[in-house]
Structures are given as C-alpha cells and as structure tokens.
Amino acid sequence: MEKIVSLCKRRGFIFQSSEIYGGLNGAWDYGPLGVELKRNLKNYWWRVMVHERDDIVGMDGSILMNRAVWKASGHEDTFTDPMVECDVCKRRYRNDQIPALTPFRTLAHILFSDRDGNVREECATVGGESPKDVRRKARVQSEYFNLGWKFESVDLEPGHTNDPARCCPHCGGEISEPRSFNLMFKTYVGATEDESAVTYLRPETAQSIFVQFKNILEVSRKKLPFGIAQIGKAFRNEINPRNFTFRSREFEQMELEYFCRAEQGIELLEYWKEERVKFYENIGIAREKLHARNVPDEERAFYSKGTYDIEYDFPFGRQELEGVAYRTDYDLSQHQKASGKSLEYFDEETKQRFVPHVVEPSAGVDRSVLALICEAYSEDEAPDEKGKLETRIVLRFHPRMAPIKCAIFPLLKNKEPLVAKAKEIVGLLRPHMNIFYDESGAIGRRYRRQDEIGTPFGVTVDFETLGEKDAALRDTVTLRERDSMKQERVAIQELPAILRERIT
Ligand code: ATP
C-alpha cells in the first residue's frame, strides 16, 4: 500500500485534500491522472447500466434535500455507527474495529510529578496482542507527557488475563461503552441557524431516486421491471477514515434502484450478482480477487430480504466494493406514508395499483478506483538504454480505464520532420482519445514514464516513418504495447481504428 500511495501522489492520481494546511482527514483530491481514471470508470458504468439498456434511465439529484426525506428514510434516527472512546488518549473508534478479547494486559505503575511539582502515583492498564512492554511504556509516557507531567518512574507489572475487557489499539487504555454516533453531516439552509433550518449532506444518492420515482416513471413511461441510475457525491462523517481513499468522509457512489414486482425480487437479486461481477471483470479486475459475500440476517437491514457485498482482495484485506440489497418496498412505502403522495405503480394489464419493490446495486466510485490502482500495480524488469535490466513499475490498467490511451514520441526532438510528423499524429488521434505528446529525454525513459501511469500504447515516429531507409515504410510508425513491450509496425492512417478497437 505504501508504494501505491506514494505513486499516486508522485504521478498525480490522488492528493491529500488541503495538503498545504496539513490536510483534512477523510477527504481526497484527484489530480490530472486520477480524474481521468475516475471519469473512465463512471462513464463505463453509465454506458453499461444506462446507454446499453432499454430498461434503465438516469438522473442527477441534488445533494441537499428536504430534511423530511431523512426522517422518512430512517437516516435521522438510525444511520449510526456504535462508537467507543479510549479513556486515556481519547481516540475514537468504530466499535467493531476493536478486537473483542485482548489476551494480554499489563499494569503500569507510574510515578510522576504534576505541573505543581507534586509527586503522584497513577495506575493504568495497558494491553495488546503480545507483551511488548517497552513499546507500551513509551506510549504511556508519551500520553502523560502530553498532559505536562514529568516522569519519575514507570514500572510495568506484566500478567496474562482472560478478562475480555477491550483496550485501545494505540495506547492500551480502557475503552468506553459504545454509544451511537450519527454519520450524517448536519448543516443549515438559509441565514438562520436554528432547528427549522437543519438538513444534512446526503449520505447516499439513493433517496433522491426514491423521492423522484413518480416523476421519472411518468416521463420515461417505463414498465416494471425498470431502473433509475445515478452517480454522485455522498458524505458520511466516518468515525475512523482509513486505508487511503477506501473509507472517506466525502466520496462518490454509482447507484441503481431497480424496481420490480414483489415476486421478482429474489430472482433479480441473483441476476444482478452476475452482472455486477462481470462489470468488475470488464474493467480489469481479476475474477479470483472478487467475492460475493452473503450478508447474514443479523447484519442486514431489517427491511431487506437479502443482501450481498461484492468484495475485492485489497492489499489491506478483503473489503466491500459494492453492496447489493433487495430492499423490498420499504423506501417507497416510507416516503409515501410520510409525504402523503402516492408512489404507486399502475399495471395497465392487470389494472392493479401497488408500491413496487426494489433491488439496489450500490457501488463506490472511489473504492473501485482504488481497486483498479491496486490491481494494476506491478513491478517487472525491462532493459534500460544500455540493455541492462532495471526494475520497471507498470500500472497494468485495462486500456478502457487507462487515463492516457496512447503516448506519441518523435524519436529525436531536434529533428524537425520527426517532430512535425509526430504532431500530425497527435492531431489525428486527439478527437478519438486522450493522448500525450512527449519529446523530452531518451525514448526508453519516455516509455518508462508512461508505463508507470499505465498508458497502454506508445507510438514512435522514427526515420523509417519519413521513408528515409525504405520507401515502403513511409508513413508507418512503431506501436508498442505496454505489458508485452512488443512493437508492431502500422500505417499512420490505420492508427485511429486500431487503437479505438483496443480501448473501447
Ligand atoms: P461499509 O460497511 O464499508 O461502511 P456500507 O455497507 O455502509 O460500507 P453502503 O451503505 O452499502 O456501504 O454504500 C454503498 C457503497 O458506497 C459501498 O459499497 C462503498 O463502495 C461506498 N461507500 C460507503 N461508505 C464509504 C466511505 N466511507 N468511503 C468510500 N466509499 C464508501
């Protein structure tokens, strides 16, 4: 992960938000390459979910909505995570991030003088997976040092215990009882900051789909089953953002609400499993690193009749990319009840009126981008200018996802005809794809720079292109493929068609 995070920064995929001010925990900025990768992902999702289907339409809802939406959906009362706090260092954790049993605990006797110079004794329990007393001692000292205390001595009294009390992973301190913490960001609409002006930044895009269900049904004139798709920002005040962009406080979701009859729900839940796994394969994620995990009854929302997560083997463990839930008619019924407006569907054949059920595949843009980068990262060996093997960092993106599709190099930058020809090719390809022109440095170095950002193709304009060596090769170039490093000779005129076929 460290190598990936540093590559992301070095080459302009992802930066810390507000970095020059020390950053903001849980917020990230996508740089010039990151934004291309993210757009390619979102465009491909939109293409397969909306453009290539007759049964799904799109929408783009607002982030701020009437507070009543969040009351009716249940978010205001129940969109919470149980949170615990360390009594010593005051760090906060999500309850499920603290291991249930700490097999080893140590009693620390600390003699210190406080700010007034009085010598006092304090006892603290420190715990962890193994008796690494020295490290713990240092932690205890640093925590108390922060309070302005001067240490006289610290004695540790090691001992095993079966006491299932849980300890802070950072300092070993006691952990509080869990309490509920609402994950929605609260804000005020308008000039007065009172209760009547409260609303929230949306924690998911789905609710705007539910509340616009009737409008969209009317204008699109779709018959069940049909879906409404949306890509957009969501905000959650996560207790402990971590694993780079994996758990952020501001992120994007790609959500589909697929409406159906009650009797179709379970079957459609299964149908979307295959579709969604295929999607991840088609953007270049290996099948064997993808897993559909059935969410057991006790973890599932009470209204859901079946949920599974699509997980990916990240370098930090197997984690969720997407959740697919059969939400029954819960959401539409809640909004119908709270708003007093009918959200029913009228079946013209059977003349029945009913509230449709829904299956929701809900994917994270940022998590998928991170998975793409993790999956693509690799190191191999390639010859340098003198033919000596050196380590090469390659992002093996699927050409469909790669931020830059093709790089164009004149062999030498001080030979005008080579440069002119290369620029002509730039003009030829630019309307079709994102390309990059580079004339600086040795050609091997230029290839290496592109390998590192995952550009799948490289075109070199050389003296053969000018027809200087062999008239038959005039107006041909070498086309180099990133992964195999194989080079083929192709006619310039054929480049757009050849490349377009490989990148779509
Ligand atoms: P988790 O259990 O990891 O908190 P969740 O089950 O709460 O996720 P959902 O509410 O199902 O997530 O949201 C759907 C998708 O939105 C997730 O699969 C994930 O890809 C994305 N997502 C949710 N929370 C975050 C977050 N804090 N940062 C980045 N992506 C997120």
XYZ file of C-alpha atoms and ligand atoms in Angstrom:
535
model
C 0.000 0.000 0.000
C 2.824 2.436 0.810
C 4.234 2.099 -2.693
C 0.788 2.645 -4.191
C 0.043 5.717 -2.070
C 3.391 7.234 -2.958
C 2.979 6.520 -6.684
C -0.490 8.100 -6.570
C 0.972 11.285 -5.181
C 4.161 11.320 -7.280
C 2.344 10.911 -10.583
C -0.766 12.937 -9.814
C -3.513 10.393 -9.239
C -4.579 11.288 -5.700
C -3.516 14.024 -3.269
C -4.479 14.738 0.300
C -7.191 17.402 0.396
C -5.966 20.821 1.641
C -2.473 19.349 1.832
C -0.619 22.643 2.327
C -2.637 23.173 5.516
C -1.930 19.735 6.895
C -4.808 18.001 5.105
C -8.320 17.112 6.161
C -8.882 13.616 7.437
C -11.096 11.552 5.139
C -11.027 13.933 2.150
C -9.007 13.488 -1.045
C -8.342 15.349 -4.285
C -7.907 13.598 -7.608
C -5.092 15.014 -9.743
C -4.827 15.144 -13.552
C -4.474 11.366 -13.968
C -6.793 10.378 -11.129
C -9.648 12.409 -12.532
C -9.272 10.707 -15.943
C -9.301 7.272 -14.343
C -12.345 8.150 -12.269
C -14.199 9.534 -15.292
C -13.407 6.453 -17.352
C -14.859 4.297 -14.586
C -18.013 6.390 -14.206
C -18.519 6.634 -17.968
C -18.176 2.888 -18.361
C -20.658 2.254 -15.540
C -23.076 4.701 -17.164
C -22.558 3.055 -20.531
C -23.353 -0.482 -19.381
C -26.036 0.468 -16.870
C -27.894 3.164 -18.832
C -26.887 3.539 -22.505
C -26.677 -0.136 -23.362
C -30.037 -0.998 -21.797
C -33.642 -0.191 -22.560
C -34.858 -0.711 -19.010
C -32.764 1.864 -17.124
C -32.792 5.674 -17.198
C -30.540 8.121 -15.403
C -30.961 11.107 -13.106
C -28.785 13.597 -11.261
C -30.235 14.701 -7.939
C -29.255 17.462 -5.540
C -27.031 16.832 -2.539
C -29.161 18.957 -0.218
C -32.708 17.711 0.254
C -35.659 18.475 2.478
C -34.970 17.191 5.978
C -38.246 15.257 5.815
C -36.557 12.856 3.380
C -34.031 11.808 6.028
C -36.711 11.483 8.680
C -38.844 9.233 6.473
C -35.941 7.123 5.225
C -34.901 6.424 8.807
C -31.457 8.025 8.406
C -32.058 10.713 11.017
C -32.785 8.156 13.720
C -30.777 5.131 12.703
C -27.938 5.986 10.323
C -25.451 5.492 13.114
C -22.337 3.543 13.946
C -21.601 2.455 17.513
C -18.585 4.437 18.621
C -16.178 3.873 21.525
C -13.594 6.193 23.025
C -10.285 5.485 24.759
C -10.291 6.849 28.326
C -6.599 7.661 28.148
C -5.718 9.065 24.728
C -9.336 9.971 23.782
C -9.021 8.393 20.330
C -12.330 7.304 18.856
C -13.015 4.045 17.080
C -15.880 2.271 15.469
C -16.924 -0.371 17.978
C -16.317 -3.224 15.539
C -12.739 -2.117 14.939
C -11.678 -3.049 18.470
C -10.923 -6.746 18.955
C -13.292 -8.361 21.432
C -10.665 -10.013 23.574
C -7.230 -8.814 24.461
C -5.315 -11.769 25.791
C -2.542 -9.819 27.412
C -2.704 -6.916 29.766
C -0.148 -5.091 31.831
C -0.495 -2.915 34.887
C 1.656 0.194 34.735
C 2.631 1.954 37.993
C 3.564 5.456 37.048
C 5.269 7.866 39.405
C 5.268 11.396 38.117
C 5.355 14.962 39.199
C 2.460 17.059 38.030
C 2.530 20.695 36.919
C 2.722 21.903 40.550
C 5.684 19.641 41.287
C 3.749 17.166 43.471
C 4.847 13.558 43.084
C 1.881 11.320 42.435
C 1.201 7.746 41.523
C -1.098 6.591 38.772
C -2.046 3.121 37.629
C -3.022 2.315 34.067
C -3.818 -0.922 32.377
C -2.213 -1.397 29.023
C -2.983 -4.295 26.764
C -2.414 -5.760 23.365
C -1.829 -8.907 21.439
C 1.649 -9.580 22.852
C 3.707 -8.404 25.808
C 5.734 -5.724 24.091
C 6.348 -3.827 27.310
C 8.921 -1.446 26.015
C 6.716 -0.083 23.307
C 3.815 0.216 25.681
C 5.925 2.018 28.222
C 6.876 4.561 25.612
C 3.229 5.019 24.696
C 2.131 5.512 28.294
C 4.909 8.029 28.780
C 4.062 9.988 25.695
C 0.378 10.195 26.586
C 1.098 11.525 30.070
C 3.864 13.745 28.794
C 1.274 15.455 26.627
C -0.553 16.402 29.823
C 2.562 18.220 31.018
C 3.659 15.595 33.578
C 7.280 14.825 34.419
C 8.080 11.153 34.873
C 9.767 9.843 37.951
C 9.450 6.180 37.019
C 7.248 3.739 35.143
C 7.026 0.132 36.308
C 5.198 -2.426 34.342
C 3.690 -5.477 36.001
C 3.073 -7.964 33.206
C 0.407 -10.600 33.508
C -1.920 -12.695 31.435
C -5.615 -12.399 31.808
C -8.728 -13.862 30.344
C -10.605 -10.717 31.184
C -12.395 -9.852 27.962
C -12.096 -6.109 28.541
C -11.010 -4.347 25.403
C -8.116 -1.979 25.075
C -7.211 0.943 22.850
C -5.072 -0.296 19.938
C -2.979 2.861 20.217
C -2.154 3.167 23.914
C -3.763 0.164 25.554
C -6.097 2.351 27.610
C -9.588 1.378 28.733
C -12.323 1.620 26.139
C -15.690 3.231 26.902
C -19.098 1.617 26.392
C -20.309 2.008 22.811
C -22.667 4.863 22.006
C -24.477 5.737 18.802
C -22.957 8.300 16.512
C -24.950 9.646 13.545
C -22.856 9.630 10.394
C -24.715 12.408 8.570
C -23.154 15.860 8.238
C -25.616 18.365 9.611
C -25.939 21.768 8.007
C -28.271 24.775 7.908
C -30.142 26.045 4.897
C -30.542 29.813 4.743
C -29.485 32.605 7.051
C -30.816 31.357 10.384
C -29.028 28.595 12.188
C -31.947 27.126 14.110
C -33.666 23.743 14.221
C -36.097 24.643 11.439
C -33.201 25.254 9.025
C -31.456 21.929 9.624
C -30.736 19.471 6.872
C -27.944 17.057 6.017
C -25.461 16.414 3.248
C -26.822 13.258 1.665
C -25.150 10.072 2.944
C -26.259 8.134 -0.162
C -27.625 9.054 -3.575
C -30.491 6.538 -3.419
C -33.048 8.690 -1.616
C -33.351 11.250 -4.397
C -34.190 8.367 -6.732
C -36.973 7.190 -4.410
C -38.494 10.621 -3.955
C -38.419 11.308 -7.725
C -39.788 7.851 -8.531
C -43.207 9.095 -9.632
C -41.901 11.927 -11.823
C -39.441 9.665 -13.591
C -41.988 6.903 -14.027
C -44.312 9.372 -15.719
C -41.790 10.946 -18.062
C -39.973 7.749 -19.022
C -43.145 5.643 -19.348
C -41.224 2.506 -18.370
C -42.874 -0.758 -17.381
C -41.705 -2.888 -14.479
C -39.045 -4.073 -14.063
C -37.081 -0.907 -14.742
C -34.327 1.034 -13.066
C -33.131 4.546 -12.267
C -29.381 5.110 -12.111
C -27.399 7.892 -10.518
C -23.759 8.780 -9.925
C -22.970 11.416 -7.357
C -21.324 12.591 -4.178
C -22.241 11.244 -0.756
C -20.971 12.293 2.660
C -20.549 10.317 5.852
C -18.855 11.572 8.965
C -16.968 8.287 9.398
C -15.554 7.827 12.885
C -12.280 6.493 11.610
C -11.470 7.163 7.935
C -8.679 4.848 6.838
C -6.954 2.748 4.222
C -6.207 5.682 1.914
C -9.400 6.544 -0.011
C -11.179 3.319 0.972
C -13.099 4.859 3.841
C -13.511 8.586 3.241
C -15.895 11.198 4.545
C -16.693 12.509 1.084
C -16.996 10.003 -1.741
C -18.959 9.152 -4.851
C -21.469 6.409 -5.382
C -22.824 4.751 -8.507
C -26.286 3.548 -7.559
C -29.050 1.771 -9.351
C -32.560 1.340 -7.981
C -34.124 -1.465 -9.970
C -37.891 -1.506 -9.405
C -39.872 -4.704 -9.791
C -42.879 -6.701 -8.608
C -42.634 -8.366 -5.210
C -42.425 -11.828 -6.742
C -39.414 -10.840 -8.906
C -37.229 -9.522 -6.068
C -35.246 -12.614 -5.126
C -34.610 -13.615 -8.721
C -33.407 -10.124 -9.653
C -31.117 -10.033 -6.634
C -29.378 -13.095 -8.126
C -29.430 -11.635 -11.644
C -27.513 -8.546 -10.561
C -24.782 -10.619 -8.915
C -23.566 -11.971 -12.238
C -23.978 -8.600 -13.968
C -22.023 -6.713 -11.377
C -19.190 -9.212 -11.070
C -18.899 -9.142 -14.877
C -18.645 -5.335 -14.687
C -15.592 -5.519 -12.431
C -14.014 -8.141 -14.673
C -14.606 -5.906 -17.689
C -12.693 -3.046 -16.090
C -9.727 -5.312 -15.494
C -10.200 -6.825 -12.039
C -9.270 -10.496 -11.853
C -12.231 -12.812 -11.185
C -10.380 -14.672 -8.452
C -9.950 -11.464 -6.429
C -13.707 -10.772 -6.461
C -16.066 -12.384 -3.971
C -19.791 -12.172 -3.383
C -20.401 -12.412 0.369
C -23.898 -13.084 1.597
C -24.690 -10.703 4.418
C -26.088 -12.774 7.307
C -29.532 -11.970 8.777
C -28.180 -10.261 11.874
C -26.053 -7.770 9.861
C -28.763 -6.987 7.331
C -31.159 -4.029 7.457
C -34.474 -5.247 8.948
C -36.439 -4.459 5.764
C -34.019 -6.273 3.431
C -34.935 -9.748 2.234
C -31.427 -10.486 1.018
C -28.128 -8.613 0.683
C -24.673 -9.495 -0.556
C -21.483 -7.496 -0.788
C -19.128 -7.700 -3.718
C -15.693 -7.709 -2.176
C -12.182 -7.293 -3.520
C -8.883 -8.557 -2.138
C -7.197 -5.224 -1.367
C -3.594 -5.263 -0.096
C -5.106 -4.451 3.360
C -7.598 -7.318 3.239
C -10.846 -8.438 1.634
C -13.218 -5.455 1.655
C -16.503 -4.289 0.170
C -16.620 -2.586 -3.239
C -20.363 -2.717 -3.686
C -23.448 -3.716 -1.722
C -26.424 -5.260 -3.487
C -29.620 -5.275 -1.425
C -33.177 -6.368 -2.020
C -34.866 -3.550 -0.090
C -38.466 -4.698 -0.686
C -40.976 -1.812 -0.865
C -39.598 -0.239 2.297
C -38.248 3.040 0.875
C -41.146 3.915 -1.419
C -43.678 2.970 1.278
C -41.920 5.135 3.865
C -41.932 8.160 1.552
C -45.496 7.540 0.511
C -46.578 7.432 4.134
C -44.572 10.498 5.204
C -45.328 12.712 2.184
C -48.937 11.664 1.709
C -48.240 11.411 -2.055
C -48.914 8.193 -3.940
C -45.788 6.394 -5.104
C -47.740 3.540 -6.592
C -47.337 1.880 -9.945
C -50.365 1.184 -12.085
C -50.271 -2.027 -14.071
C -52.377 -1.445 -17.174
C -52.814 -5.118 -17.962
C -53.966 -6.342 -14.579
C -55.376 -2.957 -13.527
C -53.560 -3.352 -10.214
C -52.078 -0.485 -8.225
C -49.142 -1.255 -5.913
C -45.885 0.043 -4.457
C -43.009 -1.616 -6.355
C -40.173 -3.493 -4.671
C -36.564 -2.590 -5.390
C -33.163 -4.225 -5.784
C -30.261 -1.860 -5.260
C -26.713 -2.403 -6.531
C -24.760 0.385 -4.838
C -21.093 0.787 -5.784
C -18.379 3.138 -4.570
C -16.505 5.126 -7.221
C -13.511 5.824 -5.015
C -13.257 2.250 -3.774
C -13.393 0.972 -7.335
C -10.701 3.463 -8.411
C -8.552 2.271 -5.532
C -9.156 -1.361 -6.539
C -8.190 -0.507 -10.129
C -4.921 1.020 -8.973
C -4.134 -1.849 -6.566
C -4.943 -4.426 -9.234
C -2.870 -2.624 -11.870
C 0.249 -2.045 -9.774
C 3.108 -4.311 -10.688
C 6.849 -4.356 -10.933
C 8.829 -6.238 -13.541
C 12.142 -5.865 -15.342
C 12.894 -4.066 -18.558
C 16.187 -3.197 -20.287
C 17.487 0.363 -19.835
C 19.247 2.422 -22.539
C 22.374 0.261 -22.320
C 20.458 -3.016 -22.335
C 20.880 -3.598 -18.579
C 17.782 -4.902 -16.806
C 16.185 -2.450 -14.381
C 13.040 -2.585 -12.267
C 10.046 -1.191 -14.081
C 6.886 -0.019 -12.292
C 3.861 -0.670 -14.502
C 0.224 0.108 -13.910
C -1.426 -2.595 -15.954
C -4.755 -0.810 -16.382
C -7.278 -2.250 -18.779
C -6.957 0.075 -21.835
C -10.604 1.001 -21.277
C -9.743 2.500 -17.882
C -6.252 3.917 -18.580
C -6.114 7.716 -18.042
C -3.996 8.221 -21.167
C -4.613 5.816 -24.017
C -1.633 6.493 -26.230
C 1.642 8.396 -25.976
C 3.295 9.828 -29.070
C 7.045 10.275 -29.326
C 9.249 11.682 -32.059
C 12.483 9.665 -31.857
C 14.551 12.877 -31.602
C 13.281 16.284 -30.589
C 15.784 18.259 -32.634
C 14.808 16.735 -35.989
C 12.057 18.961 -37.327
C 10.492 16.429 -39.777
C 10.142 13.852 -36.954
C 8.514 16.397 -34.642
C 6.198 17.637 -37.382
C 5.067 14.105 -38.209
C 4.509 13.271 -34.533
C 2.376 16.398 -34.104
C 0.373 15.425 -37.155
C -0.396 12.084 -35.461
C -1.404 13.936 -32.295
C -3.950 15.845 -34.385
C -5.176 12.637 -35.972
C -5.744 10.797 -32.678
C -6.861 13.601 -30.366
C -10.526 13.614 -31.454
C -10.763 9.928 -30.580
C -8.954 9.551 -27.260
C -6.867 11.124 -24.523
C -3.301 11.177 -25.781
C 0.028 12.523 -24.552
C 2.871 14.010 -26.561
C 6.398 13.724 -25.177
C 9.665 14.651 -26.862
C 11.993 15.010 -23.881
C 14.650 12.514 -22.846
C 15.755 9.155 -24.188
C 12.999 7.097 -25.747
C 13.356 4.304 -23.141
C 12.864 6.833 -20.348
C 9.779 8.189 -22.066
C 8.319 4.684 -22.289
C 9.103 4.095 -18.614
C 7.249 7.263 -17.583
C 4.184 6.090 -19.475
C 4.399 2.528 -18.092
C 4.310 3.985 -14.605
C 0.988 5.724 -15.261
C -0.482 2.811 -17.173
C -0.577 4.188 -20.746
C -1.299 1.059 -22.781
C 0.111 2.185 -26.134
C 3.090 4.163 -27.376
C 3.701 5.391 -30.908
C 7.213 6.292 -32.045
C 7.945 8.331 -35.136
C 11.381 7.383 -36.487
C 13.416 7.789 -39.667
C 11.536 4.904 -41.301
C 8.354 6.951 -40.900
C 9.928 9.615 -43.097
C 10.719 6.949 -45.714
C 14.446 7.631 -45.459
C 15.512 3.992 -45.213
C 12.815 2.140 -47.092
C 10.133 3.839 -49.144
C 7.708 1.029 -48.287
C 7.833 2.079 -44.620
C 6.973 5.710 -45.287
C 4.108 6.866 -43.061
C 4.307 3.871 -40.773
C 5.163 4.023 -37.051
C 6.027 1.573 -34.297
C 3.142 0.835 -31.990
C 4.337 -0.511 -28.667
C 2.145 -2.373 -26.213
C 2.779 -1.661 -22.529
C 2.549 -5.119 -20.952
C 4.303 -7.285 -23.527
C 6.561 -4.409 -24.695
C 6.050 -5.886 -28.195
C 6.339 -3.471 -31.096
C 4.499 -3.655 -34.379
C 4.796 -1.518 -37.491
C 1.497 0.053 -38.520
C 0.358 2.627 -41.075
C -0.447 6.029 -39.541
C -3.851 6.144 -41.229
C -4.851 2.899 -39.512
C -3.913 4.089 -36.030
C -7.295 5.567 -35.023
C -9.193 2.381 -35.943
C -6.630 0.002 -34.399
C -6.485 1.936 -31.146
C -10.206 2.605 -30.900
C -10.934 -1.078 -31.095
C -8.497 -1.814 -28.272
C -9.640 0.902 -25.887
C -13.440 0.691 -26.011
P -19.046 -0.075 4.980
O -19.653 -1.308 5.608
O -17.697 -0.319 4.336
O -19.091 1.148 5.837
P -21.602 0.300 3.838
O -22.104 -1.109 3.827
O -22.034 1.252 4.871
O -19.993 0.286 3.744
P -23.273 1.136 1.713
O -24.121 1.984 2.569
O -23.787 -0.174 1.220
O -21.859 0.919 2.407
O -22.774 2.024 0.493
C -22.600 1.516 -0.802
C -21.187 1.703 -1.292
O -20.743 3.037 -1.093
C -20.163 0.843 -0.581
O -20.123 -0.459 -1.114
C -18.903 1.599 -0.855
O -18.359 1.254 -2.117
C -19.347 3.034 -0.877
N -19.024 3.653 0.414
C -19.753 3.619 1.541
N -19.141 4.293 2.540
C -17.979 4.757 2.005
C -16.908 5.543 2.523
N -16.910 5.988 3.774
N -15.870 5.831 1.706
C -15.848 5.401 0.423
N -16.836 4.668 -0.110
C -17.896 4.355 0.653
